[in-house]
Amino acid sequence: RMYRFDGQTADVDYPCGLKGISNPAFLTSDSTGNRIYAIGDDEGKSSTANALLFDKESGLLSLLNSQSTDGELPIYITLSPKEDFVLTANYKGGSITVFSQDKKGKLQRDTKIIRFAGNGPNKKRQEQSHLHCVTFTPDGKFLLATDLGTDCIYQFPIGKRPEAGKAHSLLDESRVVRIQMDSGSGPRHICFHPNGRFAYLISELSGKIIVFSYNEGKLERLQTIVCDPFVAEGNADIHVSSDGKFLYASKRLKEDGIIVYSIDSQKGTL
């Protein structure tokens, strides 16, 4: 469903809805806002990435096409820095799918599947690799992929010569770096400060947020705080406000809600 929100009056209206995607979940848009990409959070053949067109004047959505992720339960989707590739993080599949797209924004069948293996100490939640988030660094040089199942962040350099239409050319798998996080922490989502110098990781299983400095592919810990001391395994999403002054962390399960932190603009800490 698409809703139109008036920031001045707080009025909301519902211009349209769109059918044809099984269990639509996380979505993202390109820099123009005219193209939207959404996941079909399902298993099997209905595990999909979906390309849509958005008409800003009418507020109408239309489905361009859908492609299988070949990885079960996709739960995150993002665009490459030049917006010529689309990537999904597949939770149950323990994988990343890279899609090429044509000039109109349609997802192509040419894909690259990167699969992961391993487990963690939490036998119920970490029985295998569970990719939860894929995001590019602000300098456009690396892809970060968080793996809740193995307590690590994978860092992929962008390939030297990514070629449009060739999904395998985007990431340099031969130089991937595995950044090990705290055992049993379950890293979920990571985001960056607008200035590009700081990153924020939320871990679902430990209930903690870790603040990093970022510079030329290097993440260094600056701070660790307990986000949710009352509900274990309850942390979810994390975002920084567009002005860089606040961090928003969401909770789920027993006590859904959002926790807001002030950010030190110089140090990046909370």
JSON list of C-alpha atoms in Angstrom, two decimals, residues 128-259:
[
{"chain": "A", "resi": 128, "resn": "GLN", "atom": "CA", "xyz": [23.31, -21.78, 10.19]},
{"chain": "A", "resi": 129, "resn": "SER", "atom": "CA", "xyz": [24.37, -18.60, 8.40]},
{"chain": "A", "resi": 130, "resn": "HIS", "atom": "CA", "xyz": [21.61, -15.97, 8.40]},
{"chain": "A", "resi": 131, "resn": "LEU", "atom": "CA", "xyz": [22.38, -12.93, 6.24]},
{"chain": "A", "resi": 132, "resn": "HIS", "atom": "CA", "xyz": [20.34, -10.01, 7.54]},
{"chain": "A", "resi": 133, "resn": "CYS", "atom": "CA", "xyz": [21.58, -6.79, 5.90]},
{"chain": "A", "resi": 134, "resn": "VAL", "atom": "CA", "xyz": [23.66, -5.66, 2.92]},
{"chain": "A", "resi": 135, "resn": "THR", "atom": "CA", "xyz": [24.76, -2.03, 2.68]},
{"chain": "A", "resi": 136, "resn": "PHE", "atom": "CA", "xyz": [27.49, -0.12, 0.88]},
{"chain": "A", "resi": 137, "resn": "THR", "atom": "CA", "xyz": [30.02, 2.09, 2.62]},
{"chain": "A", "resi": 138, "resn": "PRO", "atom": "CA", "xyz": [29.62, 5.86, 2.03]},
{"chain": "A", "resi": 139, "resn": "ASP", "atom": "CA", "xyz": [32.75, 5.99, -0.12]},
{"chain": "A", "resi": 140, "resn": "GLY", "atom": "CA", "xyz": [31.24, 3.38, -2.44]},
{"chain": "A", "resi": 141, "resn": "LYS", "atom": "CA", "xyz": [34.25, 1.08, -2.15]},
{"chain": "A", "resi": 142, "resn": "PHE", "atom": "CA", "xyz": [32.89, -1.80, -0.07]},
{"chain": "A", "resi": 143, "resn": "LEU", "atom": "CA", "xyz": [29.78, -3.84, 0.63]},
{"chain": "A", "resi": 144, "resn": "LEU", "atom": "CA", "xyz": [29.09, -4.81, 4.25]},
{"chain": "A", "resi": 145, "resn": "ALA", "atom": "CA", "xyz": [26.93, -7.88, 4.93]},
{"chain": "A", "resi": 146, "resn": "THR", "atom": "CA", "xyz": [25.85, -8.75, 8.46]},
{"chain": "A", "resi": 147, "resn": "ASP", "atom": "CA", "xyz": [25.48, -12.43, 9.35]},
{"chain": "A", "resi": 148, "resn": "LEU", "atom": "CA", "xyz": [23.32, -13.03, 12.43]},
{"chain": "A", "resi": 149, "resn": "GLY", "atom": "CA", "xyz": [24.03, -16.76, 12.30]},
{"chain": "A", "resi": 150, "resn": "THR", "atom": "CA", "xyz": [27.83, -16.61, 12.48]},
{"chain": "A", "resi": 151, "resn": "ASP", "atom": "CA", "xyz": [28.35, -13.36, 14.45]},
{"chain": "A", "resi": 152, "resn": "CYS", "atom": "CA", "xyz": [30.33, -11.61, 11.76]},
{"chain": "A", "resi": 153, "resn": "ILE", "atom": "CA", "xyz": [30.33, -8.85, 9.17]},
{"chain": "A", "resi": 154, "resn": "TYR", "atom": "CA", "xyz": [31.59, -9.70, 5.67]},
{"chain": "A", "resi": 155, "resn": "GLN", "atom": "CA", "xyz": [33.34, -6.87, 3.85]},
{"chain": "A", "resi": 156, "resn": "PHE", "atom": "CA", "xyz": [33.53, -7.17, 0.06]},
{"chain": "A", "resi": 157, "resn": "PRO", "atom": "CA", "xyz": [35.58, -4.75, -2.05]},
{"chain": "A", "resi": 158, "resn": "ILE", "atom": "CA", "xyz": [33.85, -3.47, -5.18]},
{"chain": "A", "resi": 159, "resn": "GLY", "atom": "CA", "xyz": [35.33, -5.08, -8.28]},
{"chain": "A", "resi": 160, "resn": "LYS", "atom": "CA", "xyz": [37.88, -3.13, -10.29]},
{"chain": "A", "resi": 161, "resn": "ARG", "atom": "CA", "xyz": [35.73, -3.10, -13.42]},
{"chain": "A", "resi": 162, "resn": "PRO", "atom": "CA", "xyz": [32.04, -3.71, -12.69]},
{"chain": "A", "resi": 163, "resn": "GLU", "atom": "CA", "xyz": [30.23, -4.19, -16.01]},
{"chain": "A", "resi": 164, "resn": "ALA", "atom": "CA", "xyz": [26.58, -3.31, -16.51]},
{"chain": "A", "resi": 165, "resn": "GLY", "atom": "CA", "xyz": [24.54, -6.45, -17.03]},
{"chain": "A", "resi": 166, "resn": "LYS", "atom": "CA", "xyz": [27.13, -8.75, -15.45]},
{"chain": "A", "resi": 167, "resn": "ALA", "atom": "CA", "xyz": [26.20, -9.42, -11.84]},
{"chain": "A", "resi": 168, "resn": "HIS", "atom": "CA", "xyz": [29.37, -11.41, -11.13]},
{"chain": "A", "resi": 169, "resn": "SER", "atom": "CA", "xyz": [31.55, -8.36, -11.81]},
{"chain": "A", "resi": 170, "resn": "LEU", "atom": "CA", "xyz": [30.28, -6.17, -8.95]},
{"chain": "A", "resi": 171, "resn": "LEU", "atom": "CA", "xyz": [32.03, -7.70, -5.92]},
{"chain": "A", "resi": 172, "resn": "ASP", "atom": "CA", "xyz": [35.59, -9.00, -5.54]},
{"chain": "A", "resi": 173, "resn": "GLU", "atom": "CA", "xyz": [34.98, -12.24, -3.62]},
{"chain": "A", "resi": 174, "resn": "SER", "atom": "CA", "xyz": [38.68, -13.11, -3.59]},
{"chain": "A", "resi": 175, "resn": "ARG", "atom": "CA", "xyz": [39.42, -10.22, -1.20]},
{"chain": "A", "resi": 176, "resn": "VAL", "atom": "CA", "xyz": [36.50, -10.56, 1.21]},
{"chain": "A", "resi": 177, "resn": "VAL", "atom": "CA", "xyz": [37.32, -9.77, 4.85]},
{"chain": "A", "resi": 178, "resn": "ARG", "atom": "CA", "xyz": [35.49, -11.42, 7.74]},
{"chain": "A", "resi": 179, "resn": "ILE", "atom": "CA", "xyz": [35.07, -9.12, 10.75]},
{"chain": "A", "resi": 180, "resn": "GLN", "atom": "CA", "xyz": [34.25, -11.25, 13.80]},
{"chain": "A", "resi": 181, "resn": "MET", "atom": "CA", "xyz": [31.82, -9.79, 16.31]},
{"chain": "A", "resi": 182, "resn": "ASP", "atom": "CA", "xyz": [31.01, -10.89, 19.89]},
{"chain": "A", "resi": 183, "resn": "SER", "atom": "CA", "xyz": [30.04, -14.54, 20.22]},
{"chain": "A", "resi": 184, "resn": "GLY", "atom": "CA", "xyz": [26.27, -15.01, 20.32]},
{"chain": "A", "resi": 185, "resn": "SER", "atom": "CA", "xyz": [25.55, -11.33, 19.62]},
{"chain": "A", "resi": 186, "resn": "GLY", "atom": "CA", "xyz": [23.67, -11.85, 16.34]},
{"chain": "A", "resi": 187, "resn": "PRO", "atom": "CA", "xyz": [24.58, -8.74, 14.29]},
{"chain": "A", "resi": 188, "resn": "ARG", "atom": "CA", "xyz": [21.46, -7.60, 12.43]},
{"chain": "A", "resi": 189, "resn": "HIS", "atom": "CA", "xyz": [21.55, -4.16, 10.75]},
{"chain": "A", "resi": 190, "resn": "ILE", "atom": "CA", "xyz": [24.30, -1.58, 10.19]},
{"chain": "A", "resi": 191, "resn": "CYS", "atom": "CA", "xyz": [23.98, 2.03, 9.03]},
{"chain": "A", "resi": 192, "resn": "PHE", "atom": "CA", "xyz": [26.22, 5.06, 8.53]},
{"chain": "A", "resi": 193, "resn": "HIS", "atom": "CA", "xyz": [26.23, 8.63, 9.78]},
{"chain": "A", "resi": 194, "resn": "PRO", "atom": "CA", "xyz": [25.60, 11.23, 7.02]},
{"chain": "A", "resi": 195, "resn": "ASN", "atom": "CA", "xyz": [29.21, 12.43, 7.36]},
{"chain": "A", "resi": 196, "resn": "GLY", "atom": "CA", "xyz": [30.44, 8.94, 6.43]},
{"chain": "A", "resi": 197, "resn": "ARG", "atom": "CA", "xyz": [32.84, 8.76, 9.38]},
{"chain": "A", "resi": 198, "resn": "PHE", "atom": "CA", "xyz": [30.80, 6.63, 11.77]},
{"chain": "A", "resi": 199, "resn": "ALA", "atom": "CA", "xyz": [28.83, 3.37, 11.56]},
{"chain": "A", "resi": 200, "resn": "TYR", "atom": "CA", "xyz": [26.23, 1.92, 13.92]},
{"chain": "A", "resi": 201, "resn": "LEU", "atom": "CA", "xyz": [25.56, -1.81, 14.30]},
{"chain": "A", "resi": 202, "resn": "ILE", "atom": "CA", "xyz": [22.56, -3.24, 16.15]},
{"chain": "A", "resi": 203, "resn": "SER", "atom": "CA", "xyz": [22.80, -6.83, 17.37]},
{"chain": "A", "resi": 204, "resn": "GLU", "atom": "CA", "xyz": [19.51, -8.67, 17.77]},
{"chain": "A", "resi": 205, "resn": "LEU", "atom": "CA", "xyz": [20.53, -11.41, 20.19]},
{"chain": "A", "resi": 206, "resn": "SER", "atom": "CA", "xyz": [22.73, -9.46, 22.62]},
{"chain": "A", "resi": 207, "resn": "GLY", "atom": "CA", "xyz": [20.59, -6.32, 22.72]},
{"chain": "A", "resi": 208, "resn": "LYS", "atom": "CA", "xyz": [23.60, -4.08, 22.06]},
{"chain": "A", "resi": 209, "resn": "ILE", "atom": "CA", "xyz": [24.55, -1.23, 19.73]},
{"chain": "A", "resi": 210, "resn": "ILE", "atom": "CA", "xyz": [28.17, -0.86, 18.65]},
{"chain": "A", "resi": 211, "resn": "VAL", "atom": "CA", "xyz": [29.52, 2.47, 17.37]},
{"chain": "A", "resi": 212, "resn": "PHE", "atom": "CA", "xyz": [32.43, 2.33, 14.90]},
{"chain": "A", "resi": 213, "resn": "SER", "atom": "CA", "xyz": [34.64, 4.90, 13.27]},
{"chain": "A", "resi": 214, "resn": "TYR", "atom": "CA", "xyz": [35.01, 4.30, 9.53]},
{"chain": "A", "resi": 215, "resn": "ASN", "atom": "CA", "xyz": [37.90, 5.23, 7.27]},
{"chain": "A", "resi": 216, "resn": "GLU", "atom": "CA", "xyz": [38.99, 3.64, 3.98]},
{"chain": "A", "resi": 217, "resn": "GLY", "atom": "CA", "xyz": [37.49, 0.24, 4.71]},
{"chain": "A", "resi": 218, "resn": "LYS", "atom": "CA", "xyz": [38.52, 0.11, 8.37]},
{"chain": "A", "resi": 219, "resn": "LEU", "atom": "CA", "xyz": [35.94, -0.20, 11.14]},
{"chain": "A", "resi": 220, "resn": "GLU", "atom": "CA", "xyz": [37.19, 0.53, 14.68]},
{"chain": "A", "resi": 221, "resn": "ARG", "atom": "CA", "xyz": [35.03, 0.20, 17.79]},
{"chain": "A", "resi": 222, "resn": "LEU", "atom": "CA", "xyz": [34.35, 3.40, 19.66]},
{"chain": "A", "resi": 223, "resn": "GLN", "atom": "CA", "xyz": [31.49, 2.46, 21.99]},
{"chain": "A", "resi": 224, "resn": "THR", "atom": "CA", "xyz": [29.20, -0.39, 23.01]},
{"chain": "A", "resi": 225, "resn": "ILE", "atom": "CA", "xyz": [25.91, 0.22, 24.79]},
{"chain": "A", "resi": 226, "resn": "VAL", "atom": "CA", "xyz": [23.04, -2.01, 25.88]},
{"chain": "A", "resi": 227, "resn": "CYS", "atom": "CA", "xyz": [20.03, -1.03, 23.81]},
{"chain": "A", "resi": 228, "resn": "ASP", "atom": "CA", "xyz": [17.48, -3.38, 25.34]},
{"chain": "A", "resi": 229, "resn": "PRO", "atom": "CA", "xyz": [18.37, -4.80, 28.78]},
{"chain": "A", "resi": 230, "resn": "PHE", "atom": "CA", "xyz": [14.87, -6.22, 29.37]},
{"chain": "A", "resi": 231, "resn": "VAL", "atom": "CA", "xyz": [13.99, -8.13, 26.21]},
{"chain": "A", "resi": 232, "resn": "ALA", "atom": "CA", "xyz": [16.67, -10.51, 24.94]},
{"chain": "A", "resi": 233, "resn": "GLU", "atom": "CA", "xyz": [16.70, -11.19, 21.21]},
{"chain": "A", "resi": 234, "resn": "GLY", "atom": "CA", "xyz": [14.49, -8.15, 20.64]},
{"chain": "A", "resi": 235, "resn": "ASN", "atom": "CA", "xyz": [16.55, -5.60, 18.67]},
{"chain": "A", "resi": 236, "resn": "ALA", "atom": "CA", "xyz": [15.56, -4.89, 15.07]},
{"chain": "A", "resi": 237, "resn": "ASP", "atom": "CA", "xyz": [16.31, -1.92, 12.79]},
{"chain": "A", "resi": 238, "resn": "ILE", "atom": "CA", "xyz": [18.62, 1.09, 13.18]},
{"chain": "A", "resi": 239, "resn": "HIS", "atom": "CA", "xyz": [18.79, 4.48, 11.41]},
{"chain": "A", "resi": 240, "resn": "VAL", "atom": "CA", "xyz": [20.46, 7.87, 11.73]},
{"chain": "A", "resi": 241, "resn": "SER", "atom": "CA", "xyz": [18.41, 11.03, 11.16]},
{"chain": "A", "resi": 242, "resn": "SER", "atom": "CA", "xyz": [19.22, 12.98, 8.00]},
{"chain": "A", "resi": 243, "resn": "ASP", "atom": "CA", "xyz": [20.80, 15.80, 10.06]},
{"chain": "A", "resi": 244, "resn": "GLY", "atom": "CA", "xyz": [23.04, 13.33, 11.91]},
{"chain": "A", "resi": 245, "resn": "LYS", "atom": "CA", "xyz": [21.81, 14.38, 15.35]},
{"chain": "A", "resi": 246, "resn": "PHE", "atom": "CA", "xyz": [19.83, 11.30, 16.37]},
{"chain": "A", "resi": 247, "resn": "LEU", "atom": "CA", "xyz": [20.00, 7.53, 16.20]},
{"chain": "A", "resi": 248, "resn": "TYR", "atom": "CA", "xyz": [16.79, 5.47, 16.13]},
{"chain": "A", "resi": 249, "resn": "ALA", "atom": "CA", "xyz": [16.79, 1.83, 17.23]},
{"chain": "A", "resi": 250, "resn": "SER", "atom": "CA", "xyz": [13.66, -0.31, 17.04]},
{"chain": "A", "resi": 251, "resn": "LYS", "atom": "CA", "xyz": [12.59, -3.17, 19.27]},
{"chain": "A", "resi": 252, "resn": "ARG", "atom": "CA", "xyz": [10.27, -6.06, 18.50]},
{"chain": "A", "resi": 253, "resn": "LEU", "atom": "CA", "xyz": [8.69, -9.12, 20.12]},
{"chain": "A", "resi": 254, "resn": "LYS", "atom": "CA", "xyz": [7.41, -8.45, 23.65]},
{"chain": "A", "resi": 255, "resn": "GLU", "atom": "CA", "xyz": [7.70, -4.66, 23.68]},
{"chain": "A", "resi": 256, "resn": "ASP", "atom": "CA", "xyz": [7.62, -3.10, 20.21]},
{"chain": "A", "resi": 257, "resn": "GLY", "atom": "CA", "xyz": [8.92, 0.45, 20.14]},
{"chain": "A", "resi": 258, "resn": "ILE", "atom": "CA", "xyz": [11.71, 2.85, 19.20]},
{"chain": "A", "resi": 259, "resn": "ILE", "atom": "CA", "xyz": [14.59, 4.11, 21.31]}
]
